């Protein structure tokens, strides 16, 4: 197979466009699935693709054609280049047009081969899974690993290469058959060597033990403990809302009187919400990669350096995402959106510490089916799933029924009365789109369970 860097150079050399951006990706993935405490499927796959952005500069602006297609060898790239150039002929002038990023050096790994993966990556899990299959509780779950190597080249000299490796493990435990008690645990990883199966299985068993007693509760506002995974699922929509244009134009929760809410105190406690491409085990490409323009990112910024951003600092709104065109329009600093999310600055407490200090409340272990209701306040609605528990006098006493809830992550930060120690965690709802998070447990004094749900 022709190396990715050579495909990029071939596309750039043959493109008739005034300017060209080429992205070649080589993706390998492996998966492992089990059900009813038995392995069901495993496999691996590999694919290569290219995205070509052809730009036609005219007196009325820049016209950009974007085409993505699978690529097998060098002969395939010419058709993609031609299709992108044809699309540029029909495209209107881009409102976010800017000069392309200049490149004056080449990534030292530019000529390296793709980094793959296969089912052998799951070897650290197998003994722990096999031990779990011998238990009386039925285990269901899925492990997934993906390694994507990307080469980025532009006609203005940018030459960047990045390898992104991400893995996830989800285990659902059931006791009493498919309609009995159910609990979920998950973990994110780079290569599975850092996942300890025994503690995960012990946590599943503990949650299923808690469900040995059941109590029905009405809808209402409850003091609620949110473990790191739930906090991640609630904070990710907040990250996605942090575009400067929406705030400047009054279309988002970050709009303020006459401008944005930059500098305003958002969180009740002095926490920091960060995206950082250099975060250990959570890293992402330290440069912008965009195949389409949005309010947060522009294709014309492809290749621009991306660095750490504190979206909240000491509880105050500190930054918003601005492509270069929007930054120029609004007098802001160009800021790339993040591809990981870390909430830090809490105490050293873990979930068990917070349970021990709870007189009466709920422990909410996972959420799903999150949807945005009102962008003006970032109101979300969602359902609880696989374990809501009643806490009384510092102990978990019983499982309770599921609820629908209505909450804004912005309001939750403003009402939180305790934030614990940050740890790497796997969001459940957004796992297919966003896995790189580190979050603390959070105590909310009045979490709004808006109605009882019949979900099991």
CSV table of C-alpha atoms in Angstrom, one decimal:
chain,number,residue,atom,x,y,z
A,1,UNK,CA,0.0,0.0,0.0
A,2,UNK,CA,1.4,3.4,-1.0
A,3,UNK,CA,2.5,5.5,2.1
A,4,UNK,CA,0.1,8.2,3.3
A,5,UNK,CA,2.6,11.0,2.9
A,6,UNK,CA,3.1,10.0,-0.8
A,7,UNK,CA,-0.6,10.1,-1.4
A,8,UNK,CA,-0.7,13.6,0.0
A,9,UNK,CA,2.1,14.8,-2.2
A,10,UNK,CA,0.5,13.2,-5.3
A,11,UNK,CA,-2.8,14.9,-4.6
A,12,UNK,CA,-1.1,18.3,-4.1
A,13,UNK,CA,1.0,17.9,-7.3
A,14,UNK,CA,-2.0,17.1,-9.5
A,15,UNK,CA,-4.5,19.5,-8.1
A,16,UNK,CA,-5.5,22.4,-10.5
A,17,UNK,CA,-6.9,24.4,-7.6
A,18,UNK,CA,-5.5,27.8,-6.5
A,19,UNK,CA,-5.0,26.2,-3.1
A,20,UNK,CA,-5.4,22.7,-1.9
A,21,UNK,CA,-5.7,20.9,1.5
A,22,UNK,CA,-5.2,17.1,1.6
A,23,UNK,CA,-6.0,14.8,4.5
A,24,UNK,CA,-5.2,11.1,4.2
A,25,UNK,CA,-6.3,8.8,7.1
A,26,UNK,CA,-5.5,5.2,7.7
A,27,UNK,CA,-7.9,3.7,10.3
A,28,UNK,CA,-7.7,0.4,12.0
A,29,UNK,CA,-10.2,-0.9,14.6
A,30,UNK,CA,-10.8,-4.0,16.6
A,31,UNK,CA,-13.8,-5.0,18.7
A,32,UNK,CA,-14.8,-7.6,21.2
A,33,UNK,CA,-18.4,-8.3,22.3
A,34,UNK,CA,-19.9,-10.7,24.9
A,35,UNK,CA,-23.5,-11.4,26.0
A,36,UNK,CA,-24.9,-13.7,28.7
A,37,UNK,CA,-21.3,-14.2,30.1
A,38,UNK,CA,-20.2,-15.7,26.7
A,39,UNK,CA,-18.0,-14.3,24.0
A,40,UNK,CA,-20.1,-13.6,20.9
A,41,UNK,CA,-18.0,-11.8,18.3
A,42,UNK,CA,-14.6,-10.3,17.7
A,43,UNK,CA,-12.9,-8.9,14.7
A,44,UNK,CA,-10.8,-6.2,13.2
A,45,UNK,CA,-11.0,-4.0,10.1
A,46,UNK,CA,-8.8,-1.4,8.3
A,47,UNK,CA,-9.7,1.4,5.9
A,48,UNK,CA,-8.0,4.3,4.1
A,49,UNK,CA,-9.6,7.4,2.9
A,50,UNK,CA,-8.8,10.9,1.7
A,51,UNK,CA,-10.4,14.3,2.0
A,52,UNK,CA,-9.5,16.9,-0.6
A,53,UNK,CA,-10.4,20.6,-0.2
A,54,UNK,CA,-9.9,22.5,-3.4
A,55,UNK,CA,-10.1,26.3,-3.2
A,56,UNK,CA,-10.8,28.6,-6.1
A,57,UNK,CA,-9.9,32.2,-5.4
A,58,UNK,CA,-11.9,34.9,-7.4
A,59,UNK,CA,-12.4,38.6,-6.9
A,60,UNK,CA,-15.7,37.9,-5.1
A,61,UNK,CA,-14.1,35.5,-2.6
A,62,UNK,CA,-12.9,31.9,-2.0
A,63,UNK,CA,-14.9,29.0,-3.2
A,64,UNK,CA,-14.2,25.7,-1.5
A,65,UNK,CA,-15.1,22.2,-2.8
A,66,UNK,CA,-14.7,19.3,-0.4
A,67,UNK,CA,-14.8,15.6,-1.3
A,68,UNK,CA,-14.1,12.5,0.8
A,69,UNK,CA,-13.7,9.0,-0.6
A,70,UNK,CA,-12.0,5.7,0.2
A,71,UNK,CA,-8.5,5.3,-1.3
A,72,UNK,CA,-6.7,2.1,-2.2
A,73,UNK,CA,-3.7,3.3,-4.2
A,74,UNK,CA,-2.3,6.4,-6.0
A,75,UNK,CA,-4.5,6.0,-9.0
A,76,UNK,CA,-7.6,6.6,-6.8
A,77,UNK,CA,-6.5,10.0,-5.6
A,78,UNK,CA,-6.8,11.7,-9.0
A,79,UNK,CA,-10.5,11.2,-9.2
A,80,UNK,CA,-11.0,12.7,-5.7
A,81,UNK,CA,-8.9,15.7,-6.6
A,82,UNK,CA,-10.9,16.2,-9.8
A,83,UNK,CA,-14.2,15.9,-7.9
A,84,UNK,CA,-13.2,18.4,-5.3
A,85,UNK,CA,-12.1,20.9,-8.0
A,86,UNK,CA,-15.5,20.4,-9.8
A,87,UNK,CA,-17.3,21.1,-6.5
A,88,UNK,CA,-15.3,24.3,-6.1
A,89,UNK,CA,-16.5,25.5,-9.5
A,90,UNK,CA,-20.1,25.4,-8.2
A,91,UNK,CA,-19.5,26.5,-4.6
A,92,UNK,CA,-20.6,30.0,-3.4
A,93,UNK,CA,-18.1,32.3,-1.8
A,94,UNK,CA,-17.2,31.1,1.7
A,95,UNK,CA,-18.2,33.6,4.5
A,96,UNK,CA,-15.3,32.3,6.6
A,97,UNK,CA,-12.6,32.7,3.9
A,98,UNK,CA,-9.1,33.5,5.2
A,99,UNK,CA,-5.6,32.9,3.8
A,100,UNK,CA,-4.5,29.3,4.4
A,101,UNK,CA,-2.1,28.6,7.3
A,102,UNK,CA,1.6,28.7,6.1
A,103,UNK,CA,3.9,25.9,6.9
A,104,UNK,CA,7.7,26.2,7.1
A,105,UNK,CA,8.7,22.8,8.4
A,106,UNK,CA,7.7,19.2,8.1
A,107,UNK,CA,6.6,16.9,10.9
A,108,UNK,CA,9.6,14.7,11.9
A,109,UNK,CA,7.2,11.6,11.6
A,110,UNK,CA,5.8,12.7,8.2
A,111,UNK,CA,7.2,9.7,6.4
A,112,UNK,CA,6.4,7.1,9.0
A,113,UNK,CA,3.9,4.3,8.3
A,114,UNK,CA,0.4,4.0,9.8
A,115,UNK,CA,0.0,2.6,13.3
A,116,UNK,CA,-2.5,-0.2,13.3
A,117,UNK,CA,-4.4,-2.3,15.9
A,118,UNK,CA,-6.0,-5.8,16.1
A,119,UNK,CA,-7.7,-8.0,18.7
A,120,UNK,CA,-4.5,-8.7,20.5
A,121,UNK,CA,-4.9,-5.3,22.1
A,122,UNK,CA,-7.6,-6.8,24.3
A,123,UNK,CA,-5.3,-9.4,25.9
A,124,UNK,CA,-5.0,-7.6,29.2
A,125,UNK,CA,-8.8,-7.9,29.6
A,126,UNK,CA,-9.3,-11.6,28.9
A,127,UNK,CA,-8.4,-13.2,32.3
A,128,UNK,CA,-10.6,-10.7,34.1
A,129,UNK,CA,-13.5,-11.3,31.7
A,130,UNK,CA,-13.2,-15.1,32.0
A,131,UNK,CA,-13.3,-14.8,35.8
A,132,UNK,CA,-16.5,-12.7,35.5
A,133,UNK,CA,-18.1,-15.3,33.2
A,134,UNK,CA,-17.9,-17.8,36.1
A,135,UNK,CA,-20.0,-15.5,38.4
A,136,UNK,CA,-23.7,-15.9,38.8
A,137,UNK,CA,-24.4,-12.4,37.4
A,138,UNK,CA,-24.7,-12.3,33.6
A,139,UNK,CA,-22.2,-10.0,31.9
A,140,UNK,CA,-22.9,-8.1,28.6
A,141,UNK,CA,-20.5,-5.7,27.0
A,142,UNK,CA,-18.3,-4.4,24.3
A,143,UNK,CA,-14.6,-3.4,24.0
A,144,UNK,CA,-13.5,-1.2,21.1
A,145,UNK,CA,-10.1,0.1,20.0
A,146,UNK,CA,-9.2,2.4,17.1
A,147,UNK,CA,-5.9,3.7,15.8
A,148,UNK,CA,-6.1,6.4,13.2
A,149,UNK,CA,-3.0,7.8,11.5
A,150,UNK,CA,-3.6,11.1,9.6
A,151,UNK,CA,-1.3,12.9,7.2
A,152,UNK,CA,-2.2,16.6,6.5
A,153,UNK,CA,-0.6,18.6,3.7
A,154,UNK,CA,-1.5,21.9,2.1
A,155,UNK,CA,-0.3,23.8,-0.9
A,156,UNK,CA,1.0,26.5,1.5
A,157,UNK,CA,3.6,24.1,3.0
A,158,UNK,CA,1.8,22.5,6.0
A,159,UNK,CA,3.0,18.9,6.6
A,160,UNK,CA,1.6,17.3,9.8
A,161,UNK,CA,1.1,13.7,10.9
A,162,UNK,CA,-0.8,12.5,13.9
A,163,UNK,CA,-1.7,9.1,15.4
A,164,UNK,CA,-4.8,8.9,17.5
A,165,UNK,CA,-5.4,5.8,19.6
A,166,UNK,CA,-8.5,5.4,21.7
A,167,UNK,CA,-10.2,2.5,23.4
A,168,UNK,CA,-13.3,1.9,25.5
A,169,UNK,CA,-14.7,-0.8,27.7
A,170,UNK,CA,-18.3,-1.1,28.7
A,171,UNK,CA,-19.7,-3.9,31.0
A,172,UNK,CA,-23.4,-4.3,31.8
A,173,UNK,CA,-24.2,-6.7,34.7
A,174,UNK,CA,-27.6,-8.3,35.1
A,175,UNK,CA,-29.0,-10.2,38.1
A,176,UNK,CA,-32.4,-12.0,38.0
A,177,UNK,CA,-32.6,-12.3,34.2
A,178,UNK,CA,-33.0,-9.6,31.5
A,179,UNK,CA,-35.8,-7.9,33.4
A,180,UNK,CA,-34.0,-8.0,36.8
A,181,UNK,CA,-31.5,-5.6,38.3
A,182,UNK,CA,-29.0,-4.0,35.9
A,183,UNK,CA,-25.8,-2.0,36.4
A,184,UNK,CA,-23.1,-0.5,34.1
A,185,UNK,CA,-19.5,0.4,34.4
A,186,UNK,CA,-17.1,1.7,31.7
A,187,UNK,CA,-13.5,2.8,31.2
A,188,UNK,CA,-11.6,4.8,28.6
A,189,UNK,CA,-8.0,3.9,27.6
A,190,UNK,CA,-5.3,4.2,25.0
A,191,UNK,CA,-4.3,0.5,25.0
A,192,UNK,CA,-6.1,-1.4,27.8
A,193,UNK,CA,-2.9,-2.0,29.8
A,194,UNK,CA,-4.2,0.5,32.4
A,195,UNK,CA,-7.6,-1.1,33.0
A,196,UNK,CA,-8.0,-3.3,36.1
A,197,UNK,CA,-10.9,-5.7,35.6
A,198,UNK,CA,-11.3,-6.9,39.2
A,199,UNK,CA,-12.3,-3.4,40.6
A,200,UNK,CA,-14.7,-2.9,37.7
A,201,UNK,CA,-16.4,-6.3,38.3
A,202,UNK,CA,-16.5,-5.6,42.1
A,203,UNK,CA,-18.2,-2.3,41.4
A,204,UNK,CA,-20.8,-4.0,39.2
A,205,UNK,CA,-21.5,-6.6,42.0
A,206,UNK,CA,-21.8,-3.9,44.6
A,207,UNK,CA,-24.4,-2.0,42.5
A,208,UNK,CA,-26.3,-5.2,41.9
A,209,UNK,CA,-26.2,-5.9,45.6
A,210,UNK,CA,-27.7,-2.4,46.3
A,211,UNK,CA,-30.6,-3.3,44.0
A,212,UNK,CA,-31.6,-6.2,46.3
A,213,UNK,CA,-34.0,-3.7,47.9
A,214,UNK,CA,-36.2,-1.5,45.8
A,215,UNK,CA,-38.0,1.7,46.7
A,216,UNK,CA,-40.3,3.8,44.5
A,217,UNK,CA,-39.9,7.5,44.7
A,218,UNK,CA,-41.9,10.4,43.1
A,219,UNK,CA,-40.6,13.0,40.8
A,220,UNK,CA,-39.0,16.0,42.5
A,221,UNK,CA,-35.8,17.7,43.4
A,222,UNK,CA,-33.3,15.6,45.3
A,223,UNK,CA,-29.8,16.0,46.6
A,224,UNK,CA,-28.0,13.9,44.0
A,225,UNK,CA,-24.4,12.6,43.7
A,226,UNK,CA,-23.1,12.4,40.1
A,227,UNK,CA,-20.1,10.1,39.5
A,228,UNK,CA,-17.4,11.2,37.0
A,229,UNK,CA,-19.0,9.3,34.1
A,230,UNK,CA,-22.3,11.2,34.5
A,231,UNK,CA,-20.5,14.5,34.9
A,232,UNK,CA,-18.7,13.8,31.6
A,233,UNK,CA,-22.0,13.2,29.8
A,234,UNK,CA,-23.4,16.5,31.1
A,235,UNK,CA,-20.3,18.6,30.5
A,236,UNK,CA,-19.7,17.5,26.9
A,237,UNK,CA,-22.8,19.4,25.6
A,238,UNK,CA,-21.4,22.4,27.5
A,239,UNK,CA,-18.2,22.1,25.6
A,240,UNK,CA,-20.0,21.9,22.3
A,241,UNK,CA,-21.9,25.1,23.1
A,242,UNK,CA,-18.8,27.2,23.6
A,243,UNK,CA,-18.6,28.9,20.2
A,244,UNK,CA,-18.0,32.6,20.2
A,245,UNK,CA,-20.2,33.5,17.2
A,246,UNK,CA,-23.3,32.0,18.9
A,247,UNK,CA,-22.5,34.0,22.0
A,248,UNK,CA,-21.8,37.2,20.1
A,249,UNK,CA,-25.0,37.0,18.2
A,250,UNK,CA,-27.2,36.2,21.2
A,251,UNK,CA,-28.0,32.6,20.2
A,252,UNK,CA,-26.5,30.7,23.1
A,253,UNK,CA,-26.3,30.4,26.9
A,254,UNK,CA,-23.0,32.3,26.7
A,255,UNK,CA,-24.6,35.5,25.3
A,256,UNK,CA,-24.7,38.5,27.7
A,257,UNK,CA,-26.0,42.0,27.6
A,258,UNK,CA,-24.2,43.7,24.7
A,259,UNK,CA,-21.8,40.8,24.1
A,260,UNK,CA,-20.7,37.6,25.7
A,261,UNK,CA,-20.4,36.4,29.3
A,262,UNK,CA,-16.6,36.2,29.2
A,263,UNK,CA,-15.3,36.9,32.7
A,264,UNK,CA,-18.6,36.1,34.4
A,265,UNK,CA,-18.5,33.7,37.4
A,266,UNK,CA,-20.3,30.5,36.2
A,267,UNK,CA,-19.4,27.9,38.8
A,268,UNK,CA,-20.1,28.2,42.5
A,269,UNK,CA,-16.7,26.6,43.3
A,270,UNK,CA,-13.3,27.6,41.8
A,271,UNK,CA,-13.0,24.8,39.2
A,272,UNK,CA,-11.3,24.9,35.8
A,273,UNK,CA,-12.7,23.3,32.7
A,274,UNK,CA,-9.9,22.6,30.2
A,275,UNK,CA,-9.2,21.1,26.8
A,276,UNK,CA,-5.5,20.2,26.3
A,277,UNK,CA,-4.0,18.3,23.4
A,278,UNK,CA,-1.0,17.5,25.7
A,279,UNK,CA,-3.0,16.0,28.5
A,280,UNK,CA,-1.5,12.6,29.4
A,281,UNK,CA,-3.5,9.6,28.0
A,282,UNK,CA,-6.1,12.0,26.7
A,283,UNK,CA,-4.2,13.8,24.0
A,284,UNK,CA,-5.4,14.8,20.5
A,285,UNK,CA,-3.9,16.4,17.4
A,286,UNK,CA,-2.1,19.7,18.4
A,287,UNK,CA,-3.4,21.3,15.2
A,288,UNK,CA,-6.8,22.0,13.6
A,289,UNK,CA,-8.3,19.5,11.2
A,290,UNK,CA,-11.6,20.6,9.6
A,291,UNK,CA,-13.5,19.0,6.8
A,292,UNK,CA,-16.4,21.4,7.1
A,293,UNK,CA,-16.9,24.9,8.5
A,294,UNK,CA,-19.0,25.5,11.6
A,295,UNK,CA,-19.4,28.3,14.1
A,296,UNK,CA,-16.5,26.7,16.1
A,297,UNK,CA,-14.1,25.7,13.4
A,298,UNK,CA,-13.2,26.7,9.8
A,299,UNK,CA,-11.7,24.7,7.0
A,300,UNK,CA,-9.4,27.6,6.3
A,301,UNK,CA,-7.9,27.2,9.7
A,302,UNK,CA,-6.7,23.6,9.0
A,303,UNK,CA,-3.2,23.2,10.2
A,304,UNK,CA,-3.4,26.0,12.7
A,305,UNK,CA,-1.8,25.1,16.0
A,306,UNK,CA,-4.1,24.0,18.8
A,307,UNK,CA,-3.0,24.4,22.4
A,308,UNK,CA,-4.5,24.2,25.9
A,309,UNK,CA,-7.6,26.3,26.5
A,310,UNK,CA,-9.2,27.0,29.9
A,311,UNK,CA,-12.9,27.4,29.0
A,312,UNK,CA,-13.6,28.1,32.7
A,313,UNK,CA,-10.8,29.3,35.0
A,314,UNK,CA,-11.5,29.5,38.8
A,315,UNK,CA,-15.2,29.1,38.0
A,316,UNK,CA,-15.4,32.0,35.6
A,317,UNK,CA,-15.9,31.9,31.8
A,318,UNK,CA,-12.5,32.4,30.4
A,319,UNK,CA,-12.6,31.5,26.6
A,320,UNK,CA,-14.8,30.7,23.7
A,321,UNK,CA,-14.0,29.0,20.4
A,322,UNK,CA,-13.4,31.4,17.5
A,323,UNK,CA,-12.2,30.5,14.0
A,324,UNK,CA,-9.8,33.1,12.6
A,325,UNK,CA,-12.6,34.8,10.5
A,326,UNK,CA,-14.9,35.1,13.5
A,327,UNK,CA,-12.1,36.3,15.7
A,328,UNK,CA,-11.3,39.0,13.2
A,329,UNK,CA,-15.0,40.0,13.0
A,330,UNK,CA,-15.5,40.2,16.7
A,331,UNK,CA,-12.0,41.3,17.8
A,332,UNK,CA,-11.3,38.1,19.6
A,333,UNK,CA,-8.4,35.7,19.8
A,334,UNK,CA,-8.5,32.7,17.4
A,335,UNK,CA,-9.2,29.6,19.6
A,336,UNK,CA,-9.6,26.1,18.4
A,337,UNK,CA,-12.4,23.8,19.9
A,338,UNK,CA,-11.2,21.0,22.2
A,339,UNK,CA,-11.3,17.3,21.6
A,340,UNK,CA,-10.9,16.3,25.3
A,341,UNK,CA,-12.4,17.8,28.4
A,342,UNK,CA,-11.1,18.0,32.0
A,343,UNK,CA,-12.8,19.4,35.0
A,344,UNK,CA,-10.3,20.1,37.8
A,345,UNK,CA,-9.9,22.0,41.1
A,346,UNK,CA,-12.1,20.0,43.4
A,347,UNK,CA,-11.3,18.3,46.6
A,348,UNK,CA,-9.7,14.8,47.1
A,349,UNK,CA,-13.1,13.2,47.8
A,350,UNK,CA,-14.3,10.2,45.8
A,351,UNK,CA,-17.9,9.0,45.4
A,352,UNK,CA,-17.7,6.8,48.5
A,353,UNK,CA,-16.6,9.8,50.6
A,354,UNK,CA,-19.5,11.8,49.3
A,355,UNK,CA,-21.9,9.0,50.0
A,356,UNK,CA,-20.7,8.8,53.6
A,357,UNK,CA,-21.5,12.5,54.1
A,358,UNK,CA,-25.0,12.3,52.7
A,359,UNK,CA,-28.0,12.3,55.0
A,360,UNK,CA,-30.5,11.6,52.3
A,361,UNK,CA,-30.2,11.8,48.6
A,362,UNK,CA,-29.8,9.9,45.3
A,363,UNK,CA,-26.8,8.4,43.6
A,364,UNK,CA,-27.2,8.6,39.9
A,365,UNK,CA,-24.8,6.3,38.1
A,366,UNK,CA,-25.6,6.6,34.4
A,367,UNK,CA,-27.7,8.7,32.0
A,368,UNK,CA,-28.8,8.2,28.4
A,369,UNK,CA,-30.9,9.7,25.6
A,370,UNK,CA,-29.7,13.3,26.4
A,371,UNK,CA,-31.2,16.0,24.2
A,372,UNK,CA,-31.0,19.7,24.1
A,373,UNK,CA,-34.3,21.5,24.9
A,374,UNK,CA,-33.4,25.2,25.0
A,375,UNK,CA,-30.0,26.5,23.7
A,376,UNK,CA,-30.6,29.8,25.4
A,377,UNK,CA,-30.0,28.2,28.8
A,378,UNK,CA,-28.5,24.9,27.5
A,379,UNK,CA,-31.4,23.0,29.1
A,380,UNK,CA,-31.0,19.3,28.6
A,381,UNK,CA,-33.5,16.5,29.1
A,382,UNK,CA,-32.5,12.8,29.6
A,383,UNK,CA,-33.3,9.6,31.3
A,384,UNK,CA,-31.6,7.7,34.1
A,385,UNK,CA,-30.5,4.1,33.4
A,386,UNK,CA,-28.9,1.0,35.0
A,387,UNK,CA,-28.9,2.2,38.6
A,388,UNK,CA,-30.4,5.1,40.6
A,389,UNK,CA,-29.9,4.5,44.3
A,390,UNK,CA,-31.3,5.9,47.6
A,391,UNK,CA,-28.6,7.1,50.0
A,392,UNK,CA,-29.6,7.5,53.7
A,393,UNK,CA,-27.4,8.2,56.7
A,394,UNK,CA,-24.2,7.7,54.7
A,395,UNK,CA,-25.1,4.4,53.2
A,396,UNK,CA,-26.8,3.2,50.0
A,397,UNK,CA,-30.0,1.6,51.1
A,398,UNK,CA,-31.9,0.6,47.9
A,399,UNK,CA,-32.4,1.0,44.2
A,400,UNK,CA,-35.1,3.4,43.1
A,401,UNK,CA,-37.1,3.8,39.9
A,402,UNK,CA,-35.8,5.6,36.9
A,403,UNK,CA,-36.6,9.2,36.1
A,404,UNK,CA,-36.6,11.8,33.3
A,405,UNK,CA,-34.6,14.8,34.3
A,406,UNK,CA,-34.4,18.4,33.1
A,407,UNK,CA,-31.1,20.2,33.9
A,408,UNK,CA,-28.6,22.6,32.4
A,409,UNK,CA,-24.9,21.8,32.9
A,410,UNK,CA,-24.3,25.5,33.3
A,411,UNK,CA,-26.8,25.7,36.1
A,412,UNK,CA,-25.4,22.5,37.7
A,413,UNK,CA,-22.0,24.1,38.0
A,414,UNK,CA,-23.6,27.1,39.6
A,415,UNK,CA,-25.4,25.1,42.2
A,416,UNK,CA,-22.8,22.4,43.0
A,417,UNK,CA,-22.0,22.3,46.7
A,418,UNK,CA,-19.2,19.7,46.5
A,419,UNK,CA,-16.8,18.7,43.7
A,420,UNK,CA,-14.4,15.8,44.3
A,421,UNK,CA,-11.2,14.4,42.8
A,422,UNK,CA,-10.7,14.3,39.1
A,423,UNK,CA,-10.2,10.9,37.4
A,424,UNK,CA,-10.2,9.6,33.8
A,425,UNK,CA,-13.7,8.4,33.0
A,426,UNK,CA,-15.8,7.2,30.1
A,427,UNK,CA,-19.0,9.0,29.2
A,428,UNK,CA,-21.8,6.6,28.4
A,429,UNK,CA,-24.2,8.7,26.2
A,430,UNK,CA,-21.5,10.3,24.1
A,431,UNK,CA,-18.9,7.5,24.0
A,432,UNK,CA,-19.3,6.9,20.3
A,433,UNK,CA,-18.3,10.5,19.6
A,434,UNK,CA,-16.2,11.7,22.6
A,435,UNK,CA,-14.2,9.4,24.9
A,436,UNK,CA,-11.3,11.6,26.2
A,437,UNK,CA,-12.6,13.0,29.5
A,438,UNK,CA,-11.4,13.4,33.1
A,439,UNK,CA,-14.1,14.4,35.6
A,440,UNK,CA,-14.7,14.6,39.4
A,441,UNK,CA,-17.8,13.4,41.2
A,442,UNK,CA,-20.2,16.3,41.9
A,443,UNK,CA,-22.9,16.9,44.6
A,444,UNK,CA,-26.0,18.8,43.4
A,445,UNK,CA,-28.4,19.9,46.3
A,446,UNK,CA,-31.6,20.0,44.1
A,447,UNK,CA,-31.2,17.9,41.0
A,448,UNK,CA,-34.5,18.0,39.1
A,449,UNK,CA,-36.1,14.6,38.5
A,450,UNK,CA,-39.0,16.0,36.4
A,451,UNK,CA,-41.0,12.8,36.0
A,452,UNK,CA,-40.9,9.1,36.8
A,453,UNK,CA,-39.8,6.9,33.8
A,454,UNK,CA,-41.0,3.4,33.1
A,455,UNK,CA,-37.6,2.5,31.6
A,456,UNK,CA,-35.8,-0.5,33.1
